[in-house]
JSON list of C-alpha atoms in Angstrom, two decimals:
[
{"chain": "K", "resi": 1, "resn": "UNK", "atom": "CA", "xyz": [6.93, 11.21, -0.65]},
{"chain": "K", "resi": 2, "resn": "UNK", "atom": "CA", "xyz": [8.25, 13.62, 2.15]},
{"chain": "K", "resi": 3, "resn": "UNK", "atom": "CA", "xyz": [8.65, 16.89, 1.50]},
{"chain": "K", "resi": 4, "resn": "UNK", "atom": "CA", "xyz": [12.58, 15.69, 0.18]},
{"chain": "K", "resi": 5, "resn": "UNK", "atom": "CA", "xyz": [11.12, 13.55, -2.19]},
{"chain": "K", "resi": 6, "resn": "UNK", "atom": "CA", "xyz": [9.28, 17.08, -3.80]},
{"chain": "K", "resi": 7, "resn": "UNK", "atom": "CA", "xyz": [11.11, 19.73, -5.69]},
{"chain": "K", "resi": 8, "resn": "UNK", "atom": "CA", "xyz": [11.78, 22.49, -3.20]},
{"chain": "K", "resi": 9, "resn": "UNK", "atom": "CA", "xyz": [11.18, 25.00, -5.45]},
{"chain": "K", "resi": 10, "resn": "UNK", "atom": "CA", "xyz": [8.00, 23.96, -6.28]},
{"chain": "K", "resi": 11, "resn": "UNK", "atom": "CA", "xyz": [6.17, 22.75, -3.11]},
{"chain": "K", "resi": 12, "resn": "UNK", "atom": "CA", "xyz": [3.32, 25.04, -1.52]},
{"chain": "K", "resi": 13, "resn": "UNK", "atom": "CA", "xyz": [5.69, 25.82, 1.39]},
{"chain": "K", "resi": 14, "resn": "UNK", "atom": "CA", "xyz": [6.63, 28.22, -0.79]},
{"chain": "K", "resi": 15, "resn": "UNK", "atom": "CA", "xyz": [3.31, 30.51, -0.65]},
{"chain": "K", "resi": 16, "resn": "UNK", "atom": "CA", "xyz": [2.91, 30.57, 3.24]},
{"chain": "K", "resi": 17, "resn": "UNK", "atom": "CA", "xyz": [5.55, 32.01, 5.54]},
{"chain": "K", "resi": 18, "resn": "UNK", "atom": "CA", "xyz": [7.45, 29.89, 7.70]},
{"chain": "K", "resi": 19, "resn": "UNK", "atom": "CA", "xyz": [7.78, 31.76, 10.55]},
{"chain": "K", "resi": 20, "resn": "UNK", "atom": "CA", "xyz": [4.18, 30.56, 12.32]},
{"chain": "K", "resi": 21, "resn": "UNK", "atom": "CA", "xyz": [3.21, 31.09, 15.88]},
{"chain": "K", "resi": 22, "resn": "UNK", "atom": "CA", "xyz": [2.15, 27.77, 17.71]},
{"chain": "K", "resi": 23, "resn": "UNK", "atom": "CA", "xyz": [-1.23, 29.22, 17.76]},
{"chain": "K", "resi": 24, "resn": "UNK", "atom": "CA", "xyz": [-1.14, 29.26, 13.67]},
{"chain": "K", "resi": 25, "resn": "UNK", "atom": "CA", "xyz": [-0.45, 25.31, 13.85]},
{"chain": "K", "resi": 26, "resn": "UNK", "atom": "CA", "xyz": [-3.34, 24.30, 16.07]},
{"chain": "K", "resi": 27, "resn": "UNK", "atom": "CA", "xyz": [-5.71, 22.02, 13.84]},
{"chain": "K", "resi": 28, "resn": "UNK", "atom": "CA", "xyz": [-8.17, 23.78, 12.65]},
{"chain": "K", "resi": 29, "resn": "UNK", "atom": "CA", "xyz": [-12.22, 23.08, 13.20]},
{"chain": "K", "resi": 30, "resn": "UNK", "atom": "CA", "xyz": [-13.01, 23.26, 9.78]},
{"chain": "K", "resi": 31, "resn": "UNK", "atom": "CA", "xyz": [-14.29, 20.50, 7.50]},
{"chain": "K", "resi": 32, "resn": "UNK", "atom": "CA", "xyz": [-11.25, 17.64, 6.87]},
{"chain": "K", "resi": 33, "resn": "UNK", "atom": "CA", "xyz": [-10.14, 17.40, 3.11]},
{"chain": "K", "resi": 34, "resn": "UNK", "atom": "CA", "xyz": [-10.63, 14.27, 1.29]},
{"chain": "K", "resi": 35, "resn": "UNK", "atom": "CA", "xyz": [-7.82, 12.57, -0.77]},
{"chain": "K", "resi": 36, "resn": "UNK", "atom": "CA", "xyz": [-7.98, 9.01, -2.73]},
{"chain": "K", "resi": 37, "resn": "UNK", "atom": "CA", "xyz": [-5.81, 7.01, -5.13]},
{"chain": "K", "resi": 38, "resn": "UNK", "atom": "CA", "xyz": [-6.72, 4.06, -6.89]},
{"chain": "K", "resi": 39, "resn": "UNK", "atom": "CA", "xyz": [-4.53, 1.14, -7.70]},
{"chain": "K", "resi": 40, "resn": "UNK", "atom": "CA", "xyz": [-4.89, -2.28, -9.65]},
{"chain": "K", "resi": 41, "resn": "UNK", "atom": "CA", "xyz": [-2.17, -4.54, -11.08]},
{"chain": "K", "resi": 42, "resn": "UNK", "atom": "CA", "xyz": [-0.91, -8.27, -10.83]},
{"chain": "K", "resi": 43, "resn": "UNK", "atom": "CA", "xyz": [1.30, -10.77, -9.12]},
{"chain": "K", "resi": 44, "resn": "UNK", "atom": "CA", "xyz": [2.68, -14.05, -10.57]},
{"chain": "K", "resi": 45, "resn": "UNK", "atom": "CA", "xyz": [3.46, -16.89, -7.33]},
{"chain": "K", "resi": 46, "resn": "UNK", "atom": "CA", "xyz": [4.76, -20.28, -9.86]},
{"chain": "K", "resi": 47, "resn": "UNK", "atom": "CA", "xyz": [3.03, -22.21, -8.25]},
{"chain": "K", "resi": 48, "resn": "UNK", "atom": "CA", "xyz": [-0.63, -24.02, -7.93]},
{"chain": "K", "resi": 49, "resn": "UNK", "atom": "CA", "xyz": [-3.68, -21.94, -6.88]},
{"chain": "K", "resi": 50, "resn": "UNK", "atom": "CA", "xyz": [-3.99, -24.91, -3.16]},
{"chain": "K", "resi": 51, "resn": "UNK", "atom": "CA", "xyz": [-0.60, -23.96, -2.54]},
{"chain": "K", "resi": 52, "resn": "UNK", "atom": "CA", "xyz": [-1.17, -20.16, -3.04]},
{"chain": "K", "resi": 53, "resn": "UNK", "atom": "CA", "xyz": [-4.72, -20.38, -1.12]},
{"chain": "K", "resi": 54, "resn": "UNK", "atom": "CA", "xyz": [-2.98, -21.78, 1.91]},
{"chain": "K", "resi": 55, "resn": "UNK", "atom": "CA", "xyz": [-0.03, -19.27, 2.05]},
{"chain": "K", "resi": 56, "resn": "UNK", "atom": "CA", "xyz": [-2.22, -16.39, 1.73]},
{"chain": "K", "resi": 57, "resn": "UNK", "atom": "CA", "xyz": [-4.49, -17.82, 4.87]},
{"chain": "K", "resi": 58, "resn": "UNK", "atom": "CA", "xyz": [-1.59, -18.52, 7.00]},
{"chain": "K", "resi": 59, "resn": "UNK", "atom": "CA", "xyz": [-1.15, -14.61, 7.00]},
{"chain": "K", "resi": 60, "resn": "UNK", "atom": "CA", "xyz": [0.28, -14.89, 10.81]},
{"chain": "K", "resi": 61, "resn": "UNK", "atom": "CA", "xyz": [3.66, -16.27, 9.21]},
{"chain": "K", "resi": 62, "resn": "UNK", "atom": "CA", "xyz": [3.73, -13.72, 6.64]},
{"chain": "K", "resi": 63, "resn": "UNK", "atom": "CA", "xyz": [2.78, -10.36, 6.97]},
{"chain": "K", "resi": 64, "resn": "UNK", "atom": "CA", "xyz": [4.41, -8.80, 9.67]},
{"chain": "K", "resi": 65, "resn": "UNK", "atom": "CA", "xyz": [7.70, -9.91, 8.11]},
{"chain": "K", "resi": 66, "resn": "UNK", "atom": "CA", "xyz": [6.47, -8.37, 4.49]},
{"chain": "K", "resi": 67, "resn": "UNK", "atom": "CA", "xyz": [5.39, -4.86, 6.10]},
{"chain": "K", "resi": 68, "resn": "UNK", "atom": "CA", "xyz": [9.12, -4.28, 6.75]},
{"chain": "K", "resi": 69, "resn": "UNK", "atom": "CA", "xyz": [10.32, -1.29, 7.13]},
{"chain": "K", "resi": 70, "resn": "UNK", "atom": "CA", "xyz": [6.85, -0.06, 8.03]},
{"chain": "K", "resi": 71, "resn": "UNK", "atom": "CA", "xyz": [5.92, -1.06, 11.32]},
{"chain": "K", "resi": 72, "resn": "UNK", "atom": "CA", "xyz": [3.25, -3.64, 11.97]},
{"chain": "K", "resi": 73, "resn": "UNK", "atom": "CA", "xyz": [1.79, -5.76, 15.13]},
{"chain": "K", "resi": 74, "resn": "UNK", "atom": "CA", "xyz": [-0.79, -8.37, 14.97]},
{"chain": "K", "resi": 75, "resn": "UNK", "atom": "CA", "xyz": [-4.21, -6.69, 16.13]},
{"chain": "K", "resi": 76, "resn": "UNK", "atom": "CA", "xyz": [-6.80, -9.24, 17.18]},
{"chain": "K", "resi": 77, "resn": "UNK", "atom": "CA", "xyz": [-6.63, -12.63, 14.98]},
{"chain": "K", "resi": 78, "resn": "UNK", "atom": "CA", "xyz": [-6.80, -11.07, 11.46]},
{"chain": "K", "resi": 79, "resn": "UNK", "atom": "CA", "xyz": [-6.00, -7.65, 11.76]},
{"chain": "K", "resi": 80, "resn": "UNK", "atom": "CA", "xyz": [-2.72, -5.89, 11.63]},
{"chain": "K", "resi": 81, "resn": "UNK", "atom": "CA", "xyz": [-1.71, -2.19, 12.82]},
{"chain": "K", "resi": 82, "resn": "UNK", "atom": "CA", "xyz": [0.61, -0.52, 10.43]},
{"chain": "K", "resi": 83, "resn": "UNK", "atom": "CA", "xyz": [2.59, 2.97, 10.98]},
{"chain": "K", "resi": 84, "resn": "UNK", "atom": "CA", "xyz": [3.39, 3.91, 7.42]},
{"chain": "K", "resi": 85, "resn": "UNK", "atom": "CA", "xyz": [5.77, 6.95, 7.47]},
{"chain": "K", "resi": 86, "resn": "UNK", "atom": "CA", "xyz": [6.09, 10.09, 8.15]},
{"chain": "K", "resi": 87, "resn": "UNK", "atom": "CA", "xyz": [5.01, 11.93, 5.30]},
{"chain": "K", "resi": 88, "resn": "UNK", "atom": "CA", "xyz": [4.18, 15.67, 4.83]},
{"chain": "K", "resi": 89, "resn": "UNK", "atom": "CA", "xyz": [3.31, 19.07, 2.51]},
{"chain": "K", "resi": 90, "resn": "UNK", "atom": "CA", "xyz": [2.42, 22.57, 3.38]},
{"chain": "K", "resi": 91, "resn": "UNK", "atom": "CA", "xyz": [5.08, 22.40, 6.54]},
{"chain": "K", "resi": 92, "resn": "UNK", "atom": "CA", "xyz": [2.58, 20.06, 8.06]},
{"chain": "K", "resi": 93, "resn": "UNK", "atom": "CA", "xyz": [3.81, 16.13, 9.02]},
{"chain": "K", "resi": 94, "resn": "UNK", "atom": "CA", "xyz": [1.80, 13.04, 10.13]},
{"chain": "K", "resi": 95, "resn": "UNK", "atom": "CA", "xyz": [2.73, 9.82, 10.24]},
{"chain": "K", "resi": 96, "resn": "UNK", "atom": "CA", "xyz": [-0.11, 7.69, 9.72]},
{"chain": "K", "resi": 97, "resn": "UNK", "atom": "CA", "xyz": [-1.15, 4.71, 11.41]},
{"chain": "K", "resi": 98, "resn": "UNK", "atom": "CA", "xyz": [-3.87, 2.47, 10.44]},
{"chain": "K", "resi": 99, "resn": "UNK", "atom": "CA", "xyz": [-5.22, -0.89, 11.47]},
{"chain": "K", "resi": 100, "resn": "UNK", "atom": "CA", "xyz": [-6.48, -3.02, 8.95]},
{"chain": "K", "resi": 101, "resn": "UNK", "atom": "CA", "xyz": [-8.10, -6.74, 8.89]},
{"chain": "K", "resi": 102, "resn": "UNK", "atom": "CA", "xyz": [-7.78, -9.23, 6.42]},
{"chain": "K", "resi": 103, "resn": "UNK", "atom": "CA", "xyz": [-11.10, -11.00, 5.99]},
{"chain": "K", "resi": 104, "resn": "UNK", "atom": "CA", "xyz": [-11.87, -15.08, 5.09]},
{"chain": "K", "resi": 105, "resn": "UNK", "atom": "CA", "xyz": [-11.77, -15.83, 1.30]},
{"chain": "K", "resi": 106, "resn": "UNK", "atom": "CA", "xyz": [-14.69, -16.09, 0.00]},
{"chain": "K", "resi": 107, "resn": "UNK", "atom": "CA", "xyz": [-14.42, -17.90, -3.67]},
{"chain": "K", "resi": 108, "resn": "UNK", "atom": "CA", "xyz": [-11.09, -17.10, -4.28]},
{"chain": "K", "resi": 109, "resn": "UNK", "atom": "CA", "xyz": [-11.64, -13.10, -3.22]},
{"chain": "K", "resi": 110, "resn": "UNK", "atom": "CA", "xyz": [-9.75, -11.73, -0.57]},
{"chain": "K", "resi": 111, "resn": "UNK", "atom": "CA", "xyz": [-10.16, -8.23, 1.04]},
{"chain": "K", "resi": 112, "resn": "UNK", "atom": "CA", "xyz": [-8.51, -6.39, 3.79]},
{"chain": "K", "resi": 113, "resn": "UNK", "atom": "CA", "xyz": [-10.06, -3.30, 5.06]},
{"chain": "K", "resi": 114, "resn": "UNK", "atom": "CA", "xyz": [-9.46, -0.75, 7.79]},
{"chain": "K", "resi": 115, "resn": "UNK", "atom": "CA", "xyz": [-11.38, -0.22, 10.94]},
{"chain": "K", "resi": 116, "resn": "UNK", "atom": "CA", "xyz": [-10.86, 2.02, 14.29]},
{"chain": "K", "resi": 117, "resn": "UNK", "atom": "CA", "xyz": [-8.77, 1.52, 16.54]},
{"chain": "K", "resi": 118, "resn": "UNK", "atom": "CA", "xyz": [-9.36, 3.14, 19.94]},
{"chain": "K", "resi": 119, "resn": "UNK", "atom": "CA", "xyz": [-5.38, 3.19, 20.87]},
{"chain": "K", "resi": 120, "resn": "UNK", "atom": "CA", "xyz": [-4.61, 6.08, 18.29]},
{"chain": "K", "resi": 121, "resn": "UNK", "atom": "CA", "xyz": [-4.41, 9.34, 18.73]},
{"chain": "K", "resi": 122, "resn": "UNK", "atom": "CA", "xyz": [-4.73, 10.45, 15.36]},
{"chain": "K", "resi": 123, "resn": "UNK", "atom": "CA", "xyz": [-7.19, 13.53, 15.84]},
{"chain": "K", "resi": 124, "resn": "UNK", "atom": "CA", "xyz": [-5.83, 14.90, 12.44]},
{"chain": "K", "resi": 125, "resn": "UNK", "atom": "CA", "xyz": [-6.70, 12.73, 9.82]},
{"chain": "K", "resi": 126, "resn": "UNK", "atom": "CA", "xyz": [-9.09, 9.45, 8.87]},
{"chain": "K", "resi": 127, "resn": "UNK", "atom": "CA", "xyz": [-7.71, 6.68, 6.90]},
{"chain": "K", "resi": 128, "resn": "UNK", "atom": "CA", "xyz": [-10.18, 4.55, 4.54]},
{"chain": "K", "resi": 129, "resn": "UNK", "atom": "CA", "xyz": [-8.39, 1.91, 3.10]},
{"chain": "K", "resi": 130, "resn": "UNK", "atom": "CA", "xyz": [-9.74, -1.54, 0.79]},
{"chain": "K", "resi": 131, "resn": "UNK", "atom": "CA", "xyz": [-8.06, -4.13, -0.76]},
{"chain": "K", "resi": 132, "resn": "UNK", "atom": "CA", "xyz": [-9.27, -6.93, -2.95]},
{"chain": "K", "resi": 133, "resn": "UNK", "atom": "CA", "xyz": [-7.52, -9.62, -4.46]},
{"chain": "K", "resi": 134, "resn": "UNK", "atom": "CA", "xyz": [-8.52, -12.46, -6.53]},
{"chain": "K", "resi": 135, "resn": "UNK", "atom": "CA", "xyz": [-6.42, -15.45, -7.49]},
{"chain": "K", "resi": 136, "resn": "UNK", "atom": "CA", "xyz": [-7.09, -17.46, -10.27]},
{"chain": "K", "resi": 137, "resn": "UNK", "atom": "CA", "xyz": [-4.95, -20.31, -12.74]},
{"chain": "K", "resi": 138, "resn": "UNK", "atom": "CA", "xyz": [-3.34, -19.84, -15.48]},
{"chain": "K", "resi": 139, "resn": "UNK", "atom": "CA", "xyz": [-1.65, -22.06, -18.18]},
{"chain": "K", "resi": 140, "resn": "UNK", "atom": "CA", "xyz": [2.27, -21.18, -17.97]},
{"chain": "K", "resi": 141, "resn": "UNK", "atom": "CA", "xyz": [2.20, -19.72, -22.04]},
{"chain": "K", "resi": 142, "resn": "UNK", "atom": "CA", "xyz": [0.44, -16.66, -20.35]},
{"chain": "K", "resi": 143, "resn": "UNK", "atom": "CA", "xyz": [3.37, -16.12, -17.75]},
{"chain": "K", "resi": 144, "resn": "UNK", "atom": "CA", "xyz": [4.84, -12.72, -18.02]},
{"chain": "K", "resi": 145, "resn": "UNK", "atom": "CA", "xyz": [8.55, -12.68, -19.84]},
{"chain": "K", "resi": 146, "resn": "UNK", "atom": "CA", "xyz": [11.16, -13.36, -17.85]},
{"chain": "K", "resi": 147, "resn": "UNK", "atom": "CA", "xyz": [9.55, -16.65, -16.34]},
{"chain": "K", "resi": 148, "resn": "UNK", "atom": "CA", "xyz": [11.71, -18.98, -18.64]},
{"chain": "K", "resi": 149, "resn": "UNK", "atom": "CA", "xyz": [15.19, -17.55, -17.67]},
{"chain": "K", "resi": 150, "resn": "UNK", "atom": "CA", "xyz": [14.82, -17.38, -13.47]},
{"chain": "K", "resi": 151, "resn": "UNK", "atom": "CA", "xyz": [14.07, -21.43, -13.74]},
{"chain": "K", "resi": 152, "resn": "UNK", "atom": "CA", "xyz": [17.06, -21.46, -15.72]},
{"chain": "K", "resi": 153, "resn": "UNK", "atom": "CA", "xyz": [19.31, -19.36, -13.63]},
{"chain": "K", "resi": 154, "resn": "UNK", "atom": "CA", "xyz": [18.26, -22.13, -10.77]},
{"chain": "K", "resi": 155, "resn": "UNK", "atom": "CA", "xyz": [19.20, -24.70, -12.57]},
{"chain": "K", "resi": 156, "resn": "UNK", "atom": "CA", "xyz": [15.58, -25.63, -13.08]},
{"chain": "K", "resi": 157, "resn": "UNK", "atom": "CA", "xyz": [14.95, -27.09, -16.80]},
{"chain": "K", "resi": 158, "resn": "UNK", "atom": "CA", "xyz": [11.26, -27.28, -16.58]},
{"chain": "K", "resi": 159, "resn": "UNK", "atom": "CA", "xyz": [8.37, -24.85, -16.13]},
{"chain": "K", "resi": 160, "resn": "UNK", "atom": "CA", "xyz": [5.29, -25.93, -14.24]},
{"chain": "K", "resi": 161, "resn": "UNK", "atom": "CA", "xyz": [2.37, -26.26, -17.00]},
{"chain": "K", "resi": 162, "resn": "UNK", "atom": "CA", "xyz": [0.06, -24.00, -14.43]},
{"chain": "K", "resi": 163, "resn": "UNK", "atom": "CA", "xyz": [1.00, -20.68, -12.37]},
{"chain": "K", "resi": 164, "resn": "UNK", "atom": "CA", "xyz": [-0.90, -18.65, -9.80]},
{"chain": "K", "resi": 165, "resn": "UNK", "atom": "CA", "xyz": [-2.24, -14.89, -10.51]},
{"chain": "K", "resi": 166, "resn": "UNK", "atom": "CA", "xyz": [-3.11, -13.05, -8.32]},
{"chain": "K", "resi": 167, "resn": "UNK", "atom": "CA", "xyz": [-5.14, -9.67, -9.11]},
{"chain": "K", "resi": 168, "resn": "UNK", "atom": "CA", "xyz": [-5.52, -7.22, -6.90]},
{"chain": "K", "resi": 169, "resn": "UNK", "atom": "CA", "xyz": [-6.99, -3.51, -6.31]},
{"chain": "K", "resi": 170, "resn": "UNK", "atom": "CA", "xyz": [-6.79, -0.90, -4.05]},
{"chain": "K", "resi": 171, "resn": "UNK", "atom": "CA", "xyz": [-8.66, 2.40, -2.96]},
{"chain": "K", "resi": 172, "resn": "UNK", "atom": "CA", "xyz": [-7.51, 4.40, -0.60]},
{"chain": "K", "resi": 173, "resn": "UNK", "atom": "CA", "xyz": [-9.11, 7.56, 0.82]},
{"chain": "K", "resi": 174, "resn": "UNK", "atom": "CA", "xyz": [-7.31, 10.10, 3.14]},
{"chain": "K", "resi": 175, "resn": "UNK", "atom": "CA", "xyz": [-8.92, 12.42, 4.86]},
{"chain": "K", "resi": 176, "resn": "UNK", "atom": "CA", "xyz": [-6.65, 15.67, 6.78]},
{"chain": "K", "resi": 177, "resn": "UNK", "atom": "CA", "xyz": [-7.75, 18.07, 8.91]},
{"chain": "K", "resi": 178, "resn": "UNK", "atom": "CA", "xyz": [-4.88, 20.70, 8.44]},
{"chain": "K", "resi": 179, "resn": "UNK", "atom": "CA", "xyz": [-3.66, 23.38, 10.74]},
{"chain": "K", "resi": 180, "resn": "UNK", "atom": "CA", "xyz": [-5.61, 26.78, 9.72]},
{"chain": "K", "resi": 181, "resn": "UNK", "atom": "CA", "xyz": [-3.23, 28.52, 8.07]},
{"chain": "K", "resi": 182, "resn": "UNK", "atom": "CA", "xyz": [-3.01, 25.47, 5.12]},
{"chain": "K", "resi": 183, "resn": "UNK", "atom": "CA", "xyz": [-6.81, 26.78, 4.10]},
{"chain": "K", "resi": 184, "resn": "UNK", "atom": "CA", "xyz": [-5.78, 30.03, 3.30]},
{"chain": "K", "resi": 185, "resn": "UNK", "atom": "CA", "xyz": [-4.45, 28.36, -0.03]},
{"chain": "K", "resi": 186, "resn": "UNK", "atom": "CA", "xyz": [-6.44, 27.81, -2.90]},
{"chain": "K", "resi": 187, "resn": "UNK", "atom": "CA", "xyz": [-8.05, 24.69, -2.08]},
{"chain": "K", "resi": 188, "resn": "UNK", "atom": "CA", "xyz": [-6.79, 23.56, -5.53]},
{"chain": "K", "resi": 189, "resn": "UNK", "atom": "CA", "xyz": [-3.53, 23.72, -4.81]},
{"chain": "K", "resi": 190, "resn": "UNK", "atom": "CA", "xyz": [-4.01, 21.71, -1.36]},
{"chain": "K", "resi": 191, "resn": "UNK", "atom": "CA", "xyz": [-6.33, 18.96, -3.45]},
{"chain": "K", "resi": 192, "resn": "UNK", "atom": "CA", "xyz": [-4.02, 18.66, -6.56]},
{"chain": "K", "resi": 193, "resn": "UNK", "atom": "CA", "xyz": [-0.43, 18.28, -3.59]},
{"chain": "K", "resi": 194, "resn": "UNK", "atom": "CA", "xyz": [-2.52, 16.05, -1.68]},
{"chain": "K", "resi": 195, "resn": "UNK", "atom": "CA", "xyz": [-3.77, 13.73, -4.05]},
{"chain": "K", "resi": 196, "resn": "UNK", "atom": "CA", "xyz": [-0.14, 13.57, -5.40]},
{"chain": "K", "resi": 197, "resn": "UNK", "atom": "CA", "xyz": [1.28, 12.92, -2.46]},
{"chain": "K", "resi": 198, "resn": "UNK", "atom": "CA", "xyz": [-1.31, 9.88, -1.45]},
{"chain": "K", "resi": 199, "resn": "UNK", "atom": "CA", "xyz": [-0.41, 8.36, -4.85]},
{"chain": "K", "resi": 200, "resn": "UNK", "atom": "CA", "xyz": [3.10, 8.82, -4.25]},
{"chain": "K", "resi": 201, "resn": "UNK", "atom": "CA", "xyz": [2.92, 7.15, -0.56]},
{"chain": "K", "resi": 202, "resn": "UNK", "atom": "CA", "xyz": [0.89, 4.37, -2.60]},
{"chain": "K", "resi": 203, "resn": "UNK", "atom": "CA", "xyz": [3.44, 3.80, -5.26]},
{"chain": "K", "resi": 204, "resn": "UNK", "atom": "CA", "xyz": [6.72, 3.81, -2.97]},
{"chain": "K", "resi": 205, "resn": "UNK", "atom": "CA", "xyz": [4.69, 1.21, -0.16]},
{"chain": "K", "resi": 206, "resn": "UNK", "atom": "CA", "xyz": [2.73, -1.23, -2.55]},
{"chain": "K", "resi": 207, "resn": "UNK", "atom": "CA", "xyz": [5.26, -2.66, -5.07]},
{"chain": "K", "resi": 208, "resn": "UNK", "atom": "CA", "xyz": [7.92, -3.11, -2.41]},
{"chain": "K", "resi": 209, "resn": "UNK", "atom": "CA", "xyz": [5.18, -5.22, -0.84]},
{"chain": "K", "resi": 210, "resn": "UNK", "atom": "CA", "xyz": [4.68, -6.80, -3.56]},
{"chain": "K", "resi": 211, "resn": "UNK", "atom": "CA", "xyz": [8.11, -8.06, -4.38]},
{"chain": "K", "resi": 212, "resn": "UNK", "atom": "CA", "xyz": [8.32, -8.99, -0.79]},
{"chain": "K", "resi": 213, "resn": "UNK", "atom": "CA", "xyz": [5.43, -11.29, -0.61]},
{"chain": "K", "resi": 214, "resn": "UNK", "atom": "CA", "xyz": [6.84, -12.91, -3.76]},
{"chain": "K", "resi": 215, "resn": "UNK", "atom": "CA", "xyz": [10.31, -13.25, -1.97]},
{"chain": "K", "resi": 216, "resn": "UNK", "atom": "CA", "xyz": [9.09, -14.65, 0.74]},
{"chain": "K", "resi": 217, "resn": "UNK", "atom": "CA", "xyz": [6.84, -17.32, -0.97]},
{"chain": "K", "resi": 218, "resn": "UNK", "atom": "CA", "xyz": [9.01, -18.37, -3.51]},
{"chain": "K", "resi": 219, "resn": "UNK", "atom": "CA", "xyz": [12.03, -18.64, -0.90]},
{"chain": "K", "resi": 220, "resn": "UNK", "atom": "CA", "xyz": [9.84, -20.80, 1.10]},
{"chain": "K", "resi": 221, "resn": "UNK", "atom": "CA", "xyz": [8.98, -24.01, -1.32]},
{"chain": "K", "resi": 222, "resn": "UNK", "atom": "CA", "xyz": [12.19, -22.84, -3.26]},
{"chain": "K", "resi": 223, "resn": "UNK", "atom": "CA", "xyz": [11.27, -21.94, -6.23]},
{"chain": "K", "resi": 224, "resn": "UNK", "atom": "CA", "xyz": [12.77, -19.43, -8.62]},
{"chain": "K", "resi": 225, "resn": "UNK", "atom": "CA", "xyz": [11.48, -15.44, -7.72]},
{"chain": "K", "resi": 226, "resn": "UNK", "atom": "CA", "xyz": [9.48, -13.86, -10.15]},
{"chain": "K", "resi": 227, "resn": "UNK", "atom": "CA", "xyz": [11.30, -11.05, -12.33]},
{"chain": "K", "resi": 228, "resn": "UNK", "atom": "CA", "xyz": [10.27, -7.26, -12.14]},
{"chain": "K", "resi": 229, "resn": "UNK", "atom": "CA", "xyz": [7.35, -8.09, -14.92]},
{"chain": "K", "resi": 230, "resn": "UNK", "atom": "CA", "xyz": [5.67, -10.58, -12.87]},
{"chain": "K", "resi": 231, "resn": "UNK", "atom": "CA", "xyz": [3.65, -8.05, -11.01]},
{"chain": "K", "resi": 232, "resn": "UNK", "atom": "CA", "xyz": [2.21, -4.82, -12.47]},
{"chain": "K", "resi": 233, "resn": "UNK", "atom": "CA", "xyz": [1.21, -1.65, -10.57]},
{"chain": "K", "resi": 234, "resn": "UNK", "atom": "CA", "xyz": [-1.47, 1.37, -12.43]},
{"chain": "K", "resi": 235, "resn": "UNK", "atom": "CA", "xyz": [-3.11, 3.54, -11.50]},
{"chain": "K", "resi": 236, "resn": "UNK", "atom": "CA", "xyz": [-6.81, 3.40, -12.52]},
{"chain": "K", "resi": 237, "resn": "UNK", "atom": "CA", "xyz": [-7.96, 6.60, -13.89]}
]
């Protein structure tokens, strides 16, 4: 998702010059572009919704230790600030913080959202994130493939007759206030990049935490890890 990650020859660097005067990379006043991805998908935890419930609560013991390699400190008693990346188009890098806090369940629904944090310094861009989840039973004859053979690689001849789900989905919103020179492109060409490269931040941060969450539960009452199909990851159109 840095500007590595895109096809030289086909990034927008390529319509502005590169030579630019430090006055030509002062932020401009104008009106900050909006970007947002959506995501939904699934994760499988083998193992009963209680026992699920509790390990998603005790958050303190988990999260910090998940976010890695981003890094993330505890903010207040159910909040977390993250530094994503550094992550860039157009010439022009951030890397974005944000500070997010996981709310109470309520019925089975989780959500995390972001709010302000005074420390940053991040006159450049906004960050609007959500995240729900909801976690619900299921009989172990709707387990994704792949359940049967990671008991049996641990030796474990029986399946549990009920699983964990969890379903989850995630909006994000970006929004950049670029240097001046960036707006002399056709604001197509900034949205279209932009949008690409939120999704593409989304996709390379979200399943990694995904399968670590899964690790890391699974490790802990020792039970076999879920295989790749055990959690899902779309985009919702």
């Amino acid at each position: 998702m840095s500007e590595s990650n895109i096809p030289p020859n086909n990034t927008p660097e390529n319509f502005i010059d590169d030579s630019l005067t430090p006055e030509e990379l002062e932020i401009s006043p104008q009106e900050p572009v909006a970007f947002k991805t959506l995501f939904s998908g699934i994760m499988e935890m083998y193992s009963d919704e209680d026992t699920v419930a509790n390990y998603l609560n005790d958050h303190q013991g988990w999260f910090v230790r998940c976010a890695s390699p981003m890094k993330a400190k505890p903010f207040g008693e159910n909040g977390y600030t993250l530094i994503i990346g550094n992550y860039g188009a157009f010439g022009y890098n951030v890397e974005p913080e944000m500070t997010v806090i996981l709310t109470t369940p309520q019925s089975k629904h989780y959500s995390m959202y972001s709010v302000t944090n005074p420390e940053f310094n991040n006159q450049g861009y906004e960050v609007n994130y959500i995240s729900d989840m909801y976690i619900e039973s299921i009989p172990v004859s709707q387990a994704s493939v792949g359940i049967e053979k990671v008991y049996h690689q641990q030796g474990k001849n029986s399946l549990p007759e009920i699983i964990t789900k969890i379903n989850w989905q995630l909006n994000l919103q970006v929004k950049v206030r670029f240097p001046h020179f960036i707006y002399k492109l056709p604001m197509s060409i900034i949205q279209n990049t932009g949008d690409r490269l939120l999704s593409q931040i989304v996709k390379q941060v979200s399943p990694r935490l995904s399968y670590k969450v899964q690790k890391d539960f699974h490790c802990r009452f020792d039970l076999p890890i879920p295989p790749k199909t055990a959690r899902t990851f779309n985009p919702v159109k």
